[in-house]
Short mmCIF file of C-alpha atoms in Angstrom, two decimals:
data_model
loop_
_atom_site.label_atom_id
_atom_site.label_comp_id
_atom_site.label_asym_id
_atom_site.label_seq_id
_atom_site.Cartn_x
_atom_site.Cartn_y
_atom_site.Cartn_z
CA UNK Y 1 17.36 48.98 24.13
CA UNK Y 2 20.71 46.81 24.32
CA UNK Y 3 21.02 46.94 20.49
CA UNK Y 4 20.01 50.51 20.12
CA UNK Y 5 23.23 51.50 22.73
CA UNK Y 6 25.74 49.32 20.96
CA UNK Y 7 24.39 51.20 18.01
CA UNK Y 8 25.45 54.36 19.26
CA UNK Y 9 28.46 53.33 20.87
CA UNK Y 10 29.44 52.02 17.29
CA UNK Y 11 28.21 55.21 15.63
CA UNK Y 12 30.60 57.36 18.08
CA UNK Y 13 33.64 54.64 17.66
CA UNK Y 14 33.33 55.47 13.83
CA UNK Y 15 32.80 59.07 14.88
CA UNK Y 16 35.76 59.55 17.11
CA UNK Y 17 37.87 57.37 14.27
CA UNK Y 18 36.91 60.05 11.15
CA UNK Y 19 37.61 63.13 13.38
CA UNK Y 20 40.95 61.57 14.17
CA UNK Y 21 42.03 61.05 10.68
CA UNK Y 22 40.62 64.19 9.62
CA UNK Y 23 42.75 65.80 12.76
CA UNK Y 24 45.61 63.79 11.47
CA UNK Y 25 45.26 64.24 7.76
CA UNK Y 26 44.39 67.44 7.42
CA UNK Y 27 47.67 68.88 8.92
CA UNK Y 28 49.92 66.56 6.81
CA UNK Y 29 48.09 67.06 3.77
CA UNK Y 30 48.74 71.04 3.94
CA UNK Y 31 52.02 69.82 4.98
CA UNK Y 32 52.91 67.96 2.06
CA UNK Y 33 51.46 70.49 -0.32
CA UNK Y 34 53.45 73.26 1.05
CA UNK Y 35 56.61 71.04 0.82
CA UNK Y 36 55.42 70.31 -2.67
CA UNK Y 37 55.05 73.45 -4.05
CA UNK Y 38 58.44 74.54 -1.91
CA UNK Y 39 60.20 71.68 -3.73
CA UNK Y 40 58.88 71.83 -7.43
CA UNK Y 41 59.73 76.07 -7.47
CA UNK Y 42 63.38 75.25 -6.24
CA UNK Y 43 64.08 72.41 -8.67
CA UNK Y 44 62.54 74.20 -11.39
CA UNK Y 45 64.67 76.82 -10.60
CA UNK Y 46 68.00 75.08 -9.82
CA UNK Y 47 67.08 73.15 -13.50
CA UNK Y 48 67.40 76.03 -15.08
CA UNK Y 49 69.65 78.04 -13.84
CA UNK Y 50 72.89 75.58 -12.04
CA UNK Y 51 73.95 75.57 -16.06
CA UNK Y 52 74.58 79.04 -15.86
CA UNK Y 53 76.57 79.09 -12.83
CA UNK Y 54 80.20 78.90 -13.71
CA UNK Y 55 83.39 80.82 -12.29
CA UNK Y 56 82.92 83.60 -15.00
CA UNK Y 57 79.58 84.26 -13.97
CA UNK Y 58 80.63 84.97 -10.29
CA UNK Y 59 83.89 86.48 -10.70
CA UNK Y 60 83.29 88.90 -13.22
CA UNK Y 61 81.67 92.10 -13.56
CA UNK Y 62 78.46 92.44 -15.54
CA UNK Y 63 78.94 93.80 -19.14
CA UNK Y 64 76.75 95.11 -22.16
CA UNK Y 65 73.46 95.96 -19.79
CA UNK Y 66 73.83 93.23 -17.72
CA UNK Y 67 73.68 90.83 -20.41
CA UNK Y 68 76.82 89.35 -20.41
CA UNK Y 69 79.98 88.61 -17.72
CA UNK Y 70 79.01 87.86 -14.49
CA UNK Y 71 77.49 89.25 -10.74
CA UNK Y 72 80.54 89.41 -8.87
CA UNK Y 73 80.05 92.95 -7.60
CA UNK Y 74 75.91 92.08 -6.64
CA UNK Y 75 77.65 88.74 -4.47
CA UNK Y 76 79.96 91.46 -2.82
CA UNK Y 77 77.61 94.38 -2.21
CA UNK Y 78 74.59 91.73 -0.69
CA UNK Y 79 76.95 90.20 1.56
CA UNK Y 80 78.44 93.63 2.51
CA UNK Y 81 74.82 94.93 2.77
CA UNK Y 82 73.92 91.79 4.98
CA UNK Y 83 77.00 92.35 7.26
CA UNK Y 84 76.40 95.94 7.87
CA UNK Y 85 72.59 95.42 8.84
CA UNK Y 86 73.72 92.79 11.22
CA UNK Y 87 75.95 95.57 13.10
CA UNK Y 88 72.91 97.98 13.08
CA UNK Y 89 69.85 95.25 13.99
CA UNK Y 90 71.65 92.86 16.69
CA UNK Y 91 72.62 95.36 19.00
CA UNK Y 92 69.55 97.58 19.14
CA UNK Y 93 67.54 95.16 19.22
CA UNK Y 94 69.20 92.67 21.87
CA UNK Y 95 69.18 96.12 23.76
CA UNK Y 96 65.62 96.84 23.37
CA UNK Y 97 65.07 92.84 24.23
CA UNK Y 98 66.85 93.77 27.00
CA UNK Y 99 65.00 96.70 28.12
CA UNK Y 100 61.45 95.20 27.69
CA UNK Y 101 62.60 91.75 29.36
CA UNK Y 102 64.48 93.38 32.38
CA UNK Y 103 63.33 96.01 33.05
CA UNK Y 104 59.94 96.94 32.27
CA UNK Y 105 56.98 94.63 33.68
CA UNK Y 106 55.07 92.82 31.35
CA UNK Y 107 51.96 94.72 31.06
CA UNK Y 108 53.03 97.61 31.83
CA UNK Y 109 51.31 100.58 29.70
CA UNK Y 110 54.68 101.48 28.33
CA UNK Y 111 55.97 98.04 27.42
CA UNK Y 112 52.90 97.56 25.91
CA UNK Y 113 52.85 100.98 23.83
CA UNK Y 114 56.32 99.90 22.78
CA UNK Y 115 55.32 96.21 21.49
CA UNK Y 116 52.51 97.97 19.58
CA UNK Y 117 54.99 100.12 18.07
CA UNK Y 118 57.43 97.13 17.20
CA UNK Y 119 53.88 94.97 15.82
CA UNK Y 120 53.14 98.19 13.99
CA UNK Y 121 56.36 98.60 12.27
CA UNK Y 122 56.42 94.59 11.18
CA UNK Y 123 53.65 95.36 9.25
CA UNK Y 124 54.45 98.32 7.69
CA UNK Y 125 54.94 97.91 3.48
CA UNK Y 126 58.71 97.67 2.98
CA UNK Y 127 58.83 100.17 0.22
CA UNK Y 128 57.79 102.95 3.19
CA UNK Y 129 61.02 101.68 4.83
CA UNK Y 130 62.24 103.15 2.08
CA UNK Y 131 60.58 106.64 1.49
CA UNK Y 132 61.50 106.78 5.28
CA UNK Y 133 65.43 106.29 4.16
CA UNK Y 134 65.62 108.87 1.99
CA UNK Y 135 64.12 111.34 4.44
CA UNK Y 136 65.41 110.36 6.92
CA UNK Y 137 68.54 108.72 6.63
CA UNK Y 138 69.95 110.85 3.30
CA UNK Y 139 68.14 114.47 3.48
CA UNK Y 140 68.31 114.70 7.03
CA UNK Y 141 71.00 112.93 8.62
CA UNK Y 142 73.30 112.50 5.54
CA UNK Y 143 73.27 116.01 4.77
CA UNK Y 144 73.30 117.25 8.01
CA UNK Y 145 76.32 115.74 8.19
CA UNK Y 146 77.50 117.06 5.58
CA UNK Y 147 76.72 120.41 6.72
CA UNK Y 148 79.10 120.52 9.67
CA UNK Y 149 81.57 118.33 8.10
CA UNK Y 150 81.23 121.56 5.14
CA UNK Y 151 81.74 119.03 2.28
CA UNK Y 152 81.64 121.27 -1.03
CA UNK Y 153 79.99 117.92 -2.90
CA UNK Y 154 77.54 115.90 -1.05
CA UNK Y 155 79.58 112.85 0.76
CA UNK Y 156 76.55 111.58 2.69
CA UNK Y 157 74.06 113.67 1.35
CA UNK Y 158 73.17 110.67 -1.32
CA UNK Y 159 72.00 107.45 -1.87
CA UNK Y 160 75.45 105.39 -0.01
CA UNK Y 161 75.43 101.59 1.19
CA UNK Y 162 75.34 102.56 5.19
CA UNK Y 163 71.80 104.12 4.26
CA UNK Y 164 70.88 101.14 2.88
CA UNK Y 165 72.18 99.08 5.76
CA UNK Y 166 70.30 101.36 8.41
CA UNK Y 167 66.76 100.87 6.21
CA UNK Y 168 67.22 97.28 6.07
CA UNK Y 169 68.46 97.24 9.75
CA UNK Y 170 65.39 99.21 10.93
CA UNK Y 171 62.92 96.70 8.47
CA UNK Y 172 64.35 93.45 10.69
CA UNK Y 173 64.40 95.37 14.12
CA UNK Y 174 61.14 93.69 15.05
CA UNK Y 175 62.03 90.14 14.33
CA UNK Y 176 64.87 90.63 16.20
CA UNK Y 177 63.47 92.08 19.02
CA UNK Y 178 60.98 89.85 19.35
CA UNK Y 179 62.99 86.89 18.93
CA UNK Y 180 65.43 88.28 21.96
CA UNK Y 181 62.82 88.79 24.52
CA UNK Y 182 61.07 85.94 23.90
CA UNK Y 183 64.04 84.08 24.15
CA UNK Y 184 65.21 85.96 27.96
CA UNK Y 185 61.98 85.43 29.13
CA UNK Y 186 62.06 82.18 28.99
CA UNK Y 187 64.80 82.03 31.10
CA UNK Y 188 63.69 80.97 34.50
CA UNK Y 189 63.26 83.70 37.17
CA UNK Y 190 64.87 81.63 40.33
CA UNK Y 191 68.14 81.88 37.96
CA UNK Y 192 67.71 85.77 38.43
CA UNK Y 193 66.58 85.69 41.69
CA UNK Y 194 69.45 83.80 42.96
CA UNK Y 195 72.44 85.97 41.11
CA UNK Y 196 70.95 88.71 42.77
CA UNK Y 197 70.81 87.12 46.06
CA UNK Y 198 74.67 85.95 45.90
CA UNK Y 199 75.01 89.87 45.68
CA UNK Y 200 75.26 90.62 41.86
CA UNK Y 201 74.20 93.77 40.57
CA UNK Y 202 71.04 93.86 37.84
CA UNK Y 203 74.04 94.58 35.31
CA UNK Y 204 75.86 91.90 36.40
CA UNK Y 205 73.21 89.34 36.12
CA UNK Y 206 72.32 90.28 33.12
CA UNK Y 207 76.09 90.26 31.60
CA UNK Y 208 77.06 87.26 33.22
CA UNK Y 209 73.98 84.94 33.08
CA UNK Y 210 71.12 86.21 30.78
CA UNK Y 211 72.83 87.36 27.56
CA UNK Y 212 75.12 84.19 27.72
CA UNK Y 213 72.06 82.29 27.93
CA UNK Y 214 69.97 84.15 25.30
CA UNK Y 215 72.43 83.69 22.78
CA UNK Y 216 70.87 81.43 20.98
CA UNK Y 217 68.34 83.84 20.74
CA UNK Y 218 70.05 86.26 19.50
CA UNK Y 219 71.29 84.04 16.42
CA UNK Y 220 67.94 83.12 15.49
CA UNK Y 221 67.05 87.04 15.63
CA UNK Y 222 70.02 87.22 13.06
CA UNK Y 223 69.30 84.35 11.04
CA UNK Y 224 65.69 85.81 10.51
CA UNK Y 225 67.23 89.07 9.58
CA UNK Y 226 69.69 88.08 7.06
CA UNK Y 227 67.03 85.23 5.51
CA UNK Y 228 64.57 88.77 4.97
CA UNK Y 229 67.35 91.23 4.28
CA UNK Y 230 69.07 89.84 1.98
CA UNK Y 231 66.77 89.41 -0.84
CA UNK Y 232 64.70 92.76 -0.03
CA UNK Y 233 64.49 94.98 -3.01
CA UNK Y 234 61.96 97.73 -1.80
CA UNK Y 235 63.62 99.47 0.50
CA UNK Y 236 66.73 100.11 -0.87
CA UNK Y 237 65.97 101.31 -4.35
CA UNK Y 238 66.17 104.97 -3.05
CA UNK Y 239 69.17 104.91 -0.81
CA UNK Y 240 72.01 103.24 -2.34
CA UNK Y 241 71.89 100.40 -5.20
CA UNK Y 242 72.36 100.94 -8.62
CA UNK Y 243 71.33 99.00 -12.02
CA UNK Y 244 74.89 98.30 -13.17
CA UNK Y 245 78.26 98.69 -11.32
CA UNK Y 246 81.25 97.29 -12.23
CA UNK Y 247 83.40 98.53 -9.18
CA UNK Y 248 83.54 97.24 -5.77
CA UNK Y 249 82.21 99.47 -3.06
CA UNK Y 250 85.18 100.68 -0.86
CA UNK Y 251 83.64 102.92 1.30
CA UNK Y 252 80.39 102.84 3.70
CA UNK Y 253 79.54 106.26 1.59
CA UNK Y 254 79.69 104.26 -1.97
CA UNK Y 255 76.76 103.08 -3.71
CA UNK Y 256 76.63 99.75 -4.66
CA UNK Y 257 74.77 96.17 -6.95
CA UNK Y 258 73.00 93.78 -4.89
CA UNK Y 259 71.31 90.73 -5.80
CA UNK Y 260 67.71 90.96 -5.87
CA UNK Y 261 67.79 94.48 -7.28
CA UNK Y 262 69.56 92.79 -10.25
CA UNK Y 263 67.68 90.27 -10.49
CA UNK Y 264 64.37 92.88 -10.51
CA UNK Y 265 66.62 94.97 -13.77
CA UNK Y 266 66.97 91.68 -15.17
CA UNK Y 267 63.51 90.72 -15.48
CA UNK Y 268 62.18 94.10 -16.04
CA UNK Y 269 64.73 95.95 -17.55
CA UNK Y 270 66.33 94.46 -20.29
CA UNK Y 271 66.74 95.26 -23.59
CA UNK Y 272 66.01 91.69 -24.70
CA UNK Y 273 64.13 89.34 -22.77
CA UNK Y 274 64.93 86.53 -24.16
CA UNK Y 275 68.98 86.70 -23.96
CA UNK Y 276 68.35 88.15 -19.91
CA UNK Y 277 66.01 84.64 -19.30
CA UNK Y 278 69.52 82.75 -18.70
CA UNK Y 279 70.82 85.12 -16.51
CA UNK Y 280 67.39 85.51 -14.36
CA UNK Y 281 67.84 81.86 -13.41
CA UNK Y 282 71.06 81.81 -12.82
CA UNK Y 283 71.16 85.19 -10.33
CA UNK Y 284 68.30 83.56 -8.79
CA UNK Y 285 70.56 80.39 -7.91
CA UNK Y 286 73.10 82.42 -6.56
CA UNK Y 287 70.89 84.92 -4.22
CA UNK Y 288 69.25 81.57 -3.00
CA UNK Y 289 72.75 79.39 -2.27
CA UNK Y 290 73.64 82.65 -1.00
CA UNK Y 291 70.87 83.37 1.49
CA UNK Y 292 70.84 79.98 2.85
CA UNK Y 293 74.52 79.76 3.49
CA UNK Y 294 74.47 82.79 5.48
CA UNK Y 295 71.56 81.26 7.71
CA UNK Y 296 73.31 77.86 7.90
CA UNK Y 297 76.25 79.22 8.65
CA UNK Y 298 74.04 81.35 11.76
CA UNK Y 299 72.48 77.93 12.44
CA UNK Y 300 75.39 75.91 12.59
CA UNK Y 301 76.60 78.60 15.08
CA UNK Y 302 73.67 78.52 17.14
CA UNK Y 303 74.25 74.40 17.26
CA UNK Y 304 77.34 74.63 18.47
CA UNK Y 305 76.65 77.37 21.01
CA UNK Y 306 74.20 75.13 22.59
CA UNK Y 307 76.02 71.76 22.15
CA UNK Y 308 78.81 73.64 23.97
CA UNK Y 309 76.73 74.76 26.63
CA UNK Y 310 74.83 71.31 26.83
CA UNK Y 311 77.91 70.09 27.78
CA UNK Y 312 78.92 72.52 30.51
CA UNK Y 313 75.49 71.70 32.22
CA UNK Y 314 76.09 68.10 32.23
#
């Protein structure tokens, strides 16, 4: 009986040691094969494409279909792009955060009709955000617009870059709304409760102590948005970008290149394949260097936003 318990006591030691390395390893081995595959795409593509980055690649405008001078105008109209869907996204949706994290209860009927509507519309195909641009934002609103400013020649009536903006802005709405609530509710309630007891409005608590404090927040609703918007080709390939461009846009009712959509006429688009191969890689560098200095600049921002305030605590 003595030997048959040690048995078992053994047999569950041994037991309790291969669940823990399967617990262990299994995580770290998806781990490292994520970071693998992550690694080997980006150095295959920085191999062959940093040679093709040089200072008349991004100063100069493209020439002979795209085949030859560089992507300046793309680099300005996806940063311009960017920056305009930042001033549409971040202030609906901190306001929506807002609205759901202040002043609606949690499980309330309509708070929870309006998070099914914001799940709903993440997972909506982007080229729909699309379809719904030109509807919406050109043959409605643009040339209603139009109509009572009585432009003889369609102004914003057509595919412009603030349409584009306004798609992309309404794509990242949920990621940013999301990120902002989740970011005030965590905010304790005794912070709240005492503002309001010292005799500060709703408003004023809300001003003075929540938004300061959900600012991180906010920036990693933004840094979301511009890591998605930026290299999203769907939804604006009916309201505002064009294959080839060589002028800057000027106005918010221009059209305009962008970087993914040239990297999309690149690869299906050109005349020869083969001379375009080059330039694929080498867009692809850019868009990416791009993309993440936007977000680390947004990071970086964030950091010092809450080393700042770490410091006021203290």
């Amino acid at each position: 009986m003595k030997w048959k318990k040690v048995r078992l006591k053994r047999r569950r030691v041994v037991k309790d040691k291969i669940y823990s390395i399967l617990a262990l390893g299994a995580p770290m081995l998806a781990t490292g094969l994520i970071l693998s595959a992550v690694l080997l795409m980006l150095g295959n593509i920085f191999y062959k494409g940093i040679s093709g980055v040089n200072w008349e690649f991004l100063t100069e405008a493209p020439r002979n279909n795209n085949l030859e001078g560089g992507i300046f105008p793309a680099i300005y109209g996806t940063v311009y792009l960017v920056f305009i869907m930042i001033l549409f996204s971040i202030p609906i949706g901190t306001a929506t955060g807002i609205f759901l994290s202040e002043y609606t209860a949690r499980d309330s009927k309509f708070a929870m009709t309006v998070r099914f509507a914001i799940n709903t519309l993440a997972g909506v195909p982007s080229i729909v955000f699309g379809l719904f641009g030109v509807g919406f934002f050109i043959q409605f609103l643009g040339k209603g617009m139009d109509y009572v400013a009585n432009n003889t020649t369609p102004v914003w009536g057509k595919p412009a870059l603030i349409w584009a903006a306004a798609t992309l802005a309404i794509l990242t709405l949920p990621v940013v709304i999301i990120s902002v609530e989740e970011t005030m509710r965590s905010i304790p309630r005794e912070m709240r409760e005492s503002s309001l007891a010292l005799g500060a409005t709703k408003w004023q608590t809300i001003w003075k102590l929540i938004l300061p404090n959900s600012l991180t927040g906010i920036l990693t609703g933004a840094i979301l948005a511009i890591g998605r918007g930026a290299g999203e080709v769907a939804p604006i390939l009916f309201v505002g970008v064009v294959y080839s461009l060589p002028e800057l846009p000027s106005h918010l009712s221009d059209q305009f290149m962008q970087l993914g959509y040239h990297l999309f006429v690149l690869a299906t688009q050109s005349p020869d394949v083969d001379a375009a191969m080059p330039k694929q890689y080498a867009t692809t560098v850019v868009l990416l260097i791009l993309t993440f200095g936007m977000s680390f600049f947004a990071t970086f921002l964030r950091y010092r936003i809450r080393k700042s305030r770490g410091k006021a605590h203290v």
